[in-house]
CSV table of C-alpha atoms and ligand atoms in Angstrom, one decimal:
chain,number,residue,atom,x,y,z
A,281,MET,CA,-1.4,-95.1,-90.2
A,282,ILE,CA,1.6,-93.7,-92.1
A,283,ASP,CA,5.0,-93.2,-90.6
A,284,SER,CA,5.9,-90.1,-92.6
A,285,SER,CA,9.4,-90.2,-91.3
A,286,LYS,CA,10.0,-93.2,-93.5
A,287,VAL,CA,10.1,-91.0,-96.5
A,288,LYS,CA,12.6,-88.2,-96.5
A,289,ASP,CA,13.1,-86.6,-99.9
A,290,GLY,CA,12.1,-89.6,-101.9
A,291,PRO,CA,8.9,-90.1,-103.7
A,292,LEU,CA,5.7,-89.7,-101.6
A,293,LEU,CA,3.7,-90.7,-104.7
A,294,LEU,CA,5.0,-92.9,-107.5
A,295,VAL,CA,2.7,-93.8,-110.4
A,296,LYS,CA,3.7,-96.3,-113.0
A,297,GLY,CA,1.8,-97.1,-116.2
A,298,LEU,CA,-1.5,-95.7,-115.1
A,299,ARG,CA,-4.4,-96.4,-117.5
A,300,VAL,CA,-8.0,-95.3,-117.2
A,301,SER,CA,-10.8,-96.1,-119.8
A,302,TYR,CA,-14.5,-95.3,-120.0
A,303,GLY,CA,-15.8,-98.0,-122.2
A,304,PRO,CA,-14.0,-97.6,-125.5
A,305,VAL,CA,-12.6,-94.1,-124.5
A,306,GLU,CA,-9.0,-94.4,-123.3
A,307,ALA,CA,-8.7,-91.3,-121.1
A,308,VAL,CA,-5.3,-92.1,-119.6
A,309,ARG,CA,-2.7,-94.2,-121.4
A,310,ASN,CA,0.3,-95.4,-119.5
A,311,ILE,CA,1.1,-92.4,-117.4
A,312,ASP,CA,4.2,-92.2,-115.0
A,313,LEU,CA,4.3,-89.6,-112.3
A,314,GLN,CA,6.4,-88.8,-109.3
A,315,VAL,CA,5.6,-86.4,-106.4
A,316,ASN,CA,8.3,-85.9,-103.7
A,317,LYS,CA,7.5,-85.1,-100.2
A,318,GLY,CA,7.0,-81.3,-99.6
A,319,GLN,CA,6.7,-80.5,-103.3
A,320,ILE,CA,4.0,-78.9,-105.4
A,321,VAL,CA,3.7,-80.8,-108.7
A,322,THR,CA,1.4,-79.5,-111.4
A,323,LEU,CA,-0.4,-81.5,-114.0
A,324,LEU,CA,-1.1,-79.3,-117.0
A,325,GLY,CA,-2.9,-80.0,-120.3
A,326,ALA,CA,-5.9,-79.0,-122.5
A,327,ASN,CA,-9.5,-79.9,-121.9
A,328,GLY,CA,-10.0,-83.6,-122.1
A,329,ALA,CA,-6.3,-84.4,-121.7
A,330,GLY,CA,-7.0,-86.8,-118.9
A,331,LYS,CA,-6.1,-84.7,-115.8
A,332,SER,CA,-9.2,-85.3,-113.8
A,333,SER,CA,-9.3,-89.0,-114.8
A,334,THR,CA,-5.7,-89.3,-113.4
A,335,LEU,CA,-6.5,-87.7,-110.1
A,336,ASN,CA,-9.8,-89.6,-109.8
A,337,ALA,CA,-8.0,-92.9,-110.4
A,338,LEU,CA,-5.4,-92.1,-107.8
A,339,VAL,CA,-8.0,-91.9,-105.1
A,340,GLY,CA,-10.0,-94.8,-106.4
A,341,LEU,CA,-12.9,-92.8,-107.8
A,342,ALA,CA,-12.2,-93.9,-111.4
A,343,ALA,CA,-11.3,-97.5,-112.1
A,344,LYS,CA,-7.7,-98.2,-113.0
A,345,LYS,CA,-7.3,-100.3,-116.2
A,346,GLY,CA,-3.6,-100.8,-115.5
A,347,GLY,CA,-0.6,-99.5,-113.6
A,348,THR,CA,0.6,-99.3,-110.0
A,349,VAL,CA,0.3,-96.5,-107.4
A,350,THR,CA,2.8,-96.4,-104.6
A,351,PHE,CA,2.1,-94.0,-101.8
A,352,ASN,CA,4.4,-93.6,-98.8
A,353,ASN,CA,6.3,-96.8,-99.8
A,354,GLN,CA,3.0,-98.8,-99.9
A,355,ASP,CA,1.3,-100.3,-102.9
A,356,ILE,CA,-2.2,-98.7,-102.7
A,357,THR,CA,-3.2,-99.6,-106.3
A,358,ALA,CA,-6.1,-101.9,-105.2
A,359,LEU,CA,-7.3,-99.9,-102.2
A,360,SER,CA,-10.8,-98.3,-101.9
A,361,THR,CA,-11.2,-94.6,-101.7
A,362,GLU,CA,-11.9,-94.8,-98.0
A,363,GLN,CA,-8.7,-96.8,-97.4
A,364,ILE,CA,-6.7,-94.4,-99.6
A,365,VAL,CA,-8.0,-91.4,-97.6
A,366,ARG,CA,-7.1,-93.2,-94.4
A,367,GLN,CA,-3.5,-93.7,-95.8
A,368,GLY,CA,-3.2,-89.9,-96.2
A,369,MET,CA,-4.2,-89.0,-99.7
A,370,THR,CA,-7.3,-86.9,-100.5
A,371,LEU,CA,-8.9,-85.1,-103.5
A,372,THR,CA,-10.6,-81.7,-103.7
A,373,PRO,CA,-12.6,-82.5,-106.9
A,374,GLU,CA,-13.1,-80.3,-109.9
A,375,GLY,CA,-16.2,-78.2,-109.4
A,376,ARG,CA,-15.7,-78.2,-105.6
A,377,ARG,CA,-18.7,-80.5,-104.9
A,378,ILE,CA,-19.6,-79.0,-101.6
A,379,PHE,CA,-23.1,-79.7,-100.2
A,380,PRO,CA,-24.9,-76.4,-100.8
A,381,ASN,CA,-27.9,-77.1,-98.5
A,382,LEU,CA,-25.7,-78.1,-95.6
A,383,THR,CA,-23.9,-75.5,-93.4
A,384,VAL,CA,-20.2,-74.8,-93.6
A,385,ASP,CA,-19.7,-76.7,-90.4
A,386,GLU,CA,-21.7,-79.7,-91.6
A,387,ASN,CA,-19.6,-79.8,-94.8
A,388,LEU,CA,-16.4,-79.7,-92.7
A,389,LEU,CA,-17.7,-82.5,-90.4
A,390,LEU,CA,-18.4,-84.7,-93.5
A,391,GLY,CA,-14.8,-84.1,-94.6
A,392,GLY,CA,-13.6,-85.5,-91.3
A,393,ALA,CA,-15.6,-88.7,-91.6
A,394,MET,CA,-12.7,-90.5,-93.3
A,395,HIS,CA,-9.5,-89.6,-91.5
A,396,ALA,CA,-5.8,-90.4,-91.6
A,397,GLY,CA,-5.7,-90.5,-87.9
A,398,ARG,CA,-3.8,-87.4,-86.8
A,399,GLY,CA,-5.7,-85.4,-84.2
A,400,SER,CA,-9.3,-85.7,-83.2
A,401,PRO,CA,-12.0,-84.3,-85.6
A,402,ALA,CA,-12.6,-81.5,-83.1
A,403,GLU,CA,-9.0,-80.6,-83.1
A,404,VAL,CA,-8.7,-80.6,-86.9
A,405,ARG,CA,-11.9,-78.6,-87.2
A,406,ALA,CA,-10.5,-76.0,-84.8
A,407,GLU,CA,-7.3,-75.8,-86.8
A,408,MET,CA,-9.3,-75.3,-90.1
A,409,LEU,CA,-11.3,-72.5,-88.5
A,410,GLU,CA,-8.0,-70.8,-87.5
A,411,ARG,CA,-6.5,-71.3,-90.9
A,412,PHE,CA,-9.7,-70.2,-92.8
A,413,PRO,CA,-11.2,-67.3,-90.8
A,414,ILE,CA,-13.8,-66.7,-93.4
A,415,LEU,CA,-15.2,-70.2,-92.8
A,416,LYS,CA,-15.4,-69.4,-89.0
A,417,GLU,CA,-17.4,-66.3,-89.8
A,418,ARG,CA,-19.8,-68.3,-92.1
A,419,LEU,CA,-19.9,-71.5,-90.0
A,420,HIS,CA,-23.6,-71.8,-89.6
A,421,GLN,CA,-24.5,-70.4,-93.1
A,422,LYS,CA,-25.6,-72.7,-95.9
A,423,ALA,CA,-22.5,-73.5,-98.0
A,424,GLY,CA,-24.5,-72.6,-101.2
A,425,SER,CA,-24.7,-69.0,-100.0
A,426,LEU,CA,-20.9,-68.6,-100.0
A,427,SER,CA,-19.1,-66.8,-102.9
A,428,GLY,CA,-17.2,-69.0,-105.4
A,429,GLY,CA,-13.9,-68.3,-103.7
A,430,GLU,CA,-15.3,-69.1,-100.3
A,431,GLN,CA,-16.8,-72.3,-101.6
A,432,GLN,CA,-13.3,-73.3,-103.0
A,433,MET,CA,-11.8,-72.5,-99.6
A,434,LEU,CA,-14.5,-74.7,-98.0
A,435,ALA,CA,-13.8,-77.5,-100.5
A,436,ILE,CA,-10.1,-77.4,-99.6
A,437,ALA,CA,-10.7,-77.2,-95.9
A,438,ARG,CA,-13.1,-80.1,-96.1
A,439,SER,CA,-10.4,-82.2,-97.8
A,440,LEU,CA,-7.9,-81.1,-95.1
A,441,MET,CA,-10.3,-82.4,-92.4
A,442,SER,CA,-8.9,-85.9,-93.2
A,443,SER,CA,-5.4,-84.7,-92.3
A,444,PRO,CA,-3.8,-85.8,-95.6
A,445,ASP,CA,0.0,-85.9,-96.4
A,446,LEU,CA,-0.8,-85.5,-100.1
A,447,LEU,CA,-3.6,-83.2,-101.4
A,448,LEU,CA,-4.8,-83.6,-105.0
A,449,LEU,CA,-6.3,-80.4,-106.2
A,450,ASP,CA,-8.4,-80.4,-109.4
A,451,GLU,CA,-8.7,-76.9,-110.9
A,452,PRO,CA,-9.1,-74.9,-107.7
A,453,SER,CA,-9.1,-71.6,-109.6
A,454,LEU,CA,-11.8,-72.5,-112.1
A,455,GLY,CA,-14.4,-69.7,-112.6
A,456,LEU,CA,-12.9,-67.4,-110.0
A,457,ALA,CA,-12.0,-63.7,-110.4
A,458,PRO,CA,-8.3,-62.9,-110.8
A,459,GLN,CA,-7.9,-61.4,-107.3
A,460,ILE,CA,-9.6,-64.5,-105.8
A,461,VAL,CA,-7.4,-66.8,-107.9
A,462,ASP,CA,-4.3,-65.0,-106.4
A,463,GLN,CA,-5.7,-65.7,-102.9
A,464,ILE,CA,-6.2,-69.4,-103.7
A,465,PHE,CA,-2.6,-69.8,-105.0
A,466,GLU,CA,-1.2,-68.0,-102.0
A,467,MET,CA,-3.2,-70.4,-99.8
A,468,ILE,CA,-1.8,-73.4,-101.7
A,469,GLU,CA,1.8,-72.1,-101.1
A,470,ARG,CA,1.0,-71.7,-97.4
A,471,LEU,CA,-0.2,-75.2,-97.2
A,472,ARG,CA,3.0,-76.4,-98.7
A,473,GLU,CA,5.0,-74.3,-96.2
A,474,GLN,CA,3.1,-76.1,-93.5
A,475,GLY,CA,4.3,-79.5,-94.8
A,476,LEU,CA,1.6,-80.6,-97.1
A,477,THR,CA,2.5,-82.2,-100.5
A,478,ILE,CA,0.3,-81.1,-103.4
A,479,LEU,CA,-0.5,-82.4,-106.9
A,480,LEU,CA,-2.2,-79.5,-108.6
A,481,VAL,CA,-4.2,-79.7,-111.8
A,482,GLU,CA,-4.7,-76.2,-113.3
A,483,GLN,CA,-5.7,-74.4,-116.4
A,484,ASN,CA,-3.7,-71.4,-115.1
A,485,VAL,CA,-0.4,-72.5,-116.4
A,486,SER,CA,1.5,-69.3,-115.6
A,487,LEU,CA,0.6,-69.2,-111.9
A,488,SER,CA,0.9,-73.0,-111.5
A,489,LEU,CA,4.5,-73.0,-112.8
A,490,GLU,CA,5.3,-70.0,-110.5
A,491,ILE,CA,4.4,-72.0,-107.3
A,492,ALA,CA,5.3,-75.5,-108.5
A,493,ASP,CA,8.6,-77.4,-108.1
A,494,ALA,CA,7.9,-79.7,-111.1
A,495,GLY,CA,5.3,-80.4,-113.7
A,496,TYR,CA,3.9,-82.7,-116.3
A,497,VAL,CA,2.0,-81.8,-119.4
A,498,LEU,CA,-0.6,-84.3,-120.6
A,499,ALA,CA,-2.1,-84.6,-124.1
A,500,ASN,CA,-4.6,-87.3,-125.1
A,501,GLY,CA,-4.0,-89.2,-121.9
A,502,ALA,CA,-0.2,-89.3,-122.2
A,503,VAL,CA,2.7,-87.3,-120.7
A,504,VAL,CA,4.2,-85.2,-123.5
A,505,LEU,CA,6.5,-83.0,-121.5
A,506,SER,CA,7.8,-83.0,-117.9
A,507,GLY,CA,10.5,-81.3,-115.9
A,508,THR,CA,11.2,-78.8,-113.2
A,509,ALA,CA,8.8,-75.8,-113.2
A,510,ALA,CA,11.7,-73.6,-114.4
A,511,GLN,CA,12.4,-76.0,-117.3
A,512,LEU,CA,8.8,-76.0,-118.3
A,513,ARG,CA,8.4,-72.3,-118.0
A,514,HIS,CA,11.2,-71.8,-120.4
A,515,SER,CA,10.3,-74.6,-122.8
A,516,ASP,CA,9.2,-73.6,-126.3
A,517,GLU,CA,6.2,-75.9,-126.1
A,518,ILE,CA,4.9,-74.2,-122.9
A,519,GLN,CA,5.8,-70.7,-124.1
A,520,GLY,CA,4.0,-71.3,-127.4
A,521,ALA,CA,1.0,-73.2,-126.3
A,522,TYR,CA,0.2,-71.6,-122.9
A,523,LEU,CA,2.2,-68.5,-122.1
A,524,GLY,CA,1.6,-66.7,-125.3
A,525,ALA,CA,5.2,-66.1,-126.4
B,1011,LIG,N1,-17.3,-90.5,-116.9
B,1011,LIG,C1,-16.8,-90.5,-118.2
B,1011,LIG,N2,-17.4,-91.2,-119.2
B,1011,LIG,C2,-16.9,-91.2,-120.4
B,1011,LIG,N3,-15.9,-90.5,-120.8
B,1011,LIG,C3,-15.3,-89.7,-119.9
B,1011,LIG,C4,-15.7,-89.6,-118.5
B,1011,LIG,N4,-15.0,-88.7,-117.9
B,1011,LIG,C5,-14.1,-88.3,-118.8
B,1011,LIG,N5,-14.3,-88.8,-120.0
B,1011,LIG,C6,-13.4,-88.6,-121.2
B,1011,LIG,O1,-12.1,-88.9,-120.9
B,1011,LIG,C7,-11.2,-87.9,-121.4
B,1011,LIG,C8,-10.4,-87.3,-120.3
B,1011,LIG,O2,-11.3,-86.5,-119.5
B,1011,LIG,P1,-10.8,-85.8,-118.2
B,1011,LIG,O3,-12.0,-85.2,-117.5
B,1011,LIG,O4,-9.9,-86.7,-117.4
B,1011,LIG,O5,-9.9,-84.6,-118.8
B,1011,LIG,P2,-9.4,-83.3,-118.1
B,1011,LIG,O6,-8.0,-83.1,-118.6
B,1011,LIG,O7,-9.7,-83.2,-116.7
B,1011,LIG,O8,-10.2,-82.1,-118.9
B,1011,LIG,P3,-10.8,-80.7,-118.3
B,1011,LIG,O9,-9.6,-79.7,-118.4
B,1011,LIG,O10,-11.9,-80.4,-119.3
B,1011,LIG,O11,-11.3,-80.9,-116.9
B,1011,LIG,C9,-12.1,-87.0,-122.2
B,1011,LIG,O12,-12.1,-87.4,-123.6
B,1011,LIG,C10,-13.5,-87.1,-121.6
B,1011,LIG,O13,-14.5,-86.9,-122.5
B,1012,LIG,MG1,-10.8,-82.0,-115.5
């Protein structure tokens, strides 16, 4: 169990020298990252830059070839995914990965199977249904029958069932209509207001930098640019490559 009071404004997540390889493919080479408590930090970069590999390695779903991960002042580098989730860090993966043939409720219950220990699964479920009324309406429907936006809401709610301090979100807006994308971003901001810390991987650079406090740009598995969201928004590199200036 985490004592969140130990960390005030310091780093909740500190990553040093992270490396991930798939055979000969070096997907992540020596990345340093810092996410402070209560922040939204965004990880930007082109297809194949190493964003998902970074998030997957942080939660133990991709093997780390090197580096250290400190979370809530504890070295979690060598922990299993289950142990990491129990420490309070969880991932909503790219592509949502909900179970389409299970109901909304069953998907939520699976998300609560690993848990950071705050509140009973029943209490957290009740909180999720209050926070996501659309899921309450669809509770006994097969998850595969939900719209794309609803499935993303479910994927996030399922992650939140483990009561994380830090949520890693991998491309939550992928494939969704602009109006739904706006809803997802508003929801991410609300989560932050409620005390969650978020590391957000996104292709939507403009919206991400609007809601983020800070960001990192990856290229070929390395950080090529970092700063506050305002600094990144105004940088020539971001303007030229992503914001069409
Ligand atoms: N399981 C895997 N086996 C082999 N190579 C992989 C695997 N997963 C990713 N890669 C490679 O690692 C590199 C980084 O991929 P990664 O998925 O982390 O990038 P990404 O920034 O998330 O890209 P995208 O924006 O397309 O999601 C790419 O060259 C990719 O082809
Ligand atoms: Mg990816």
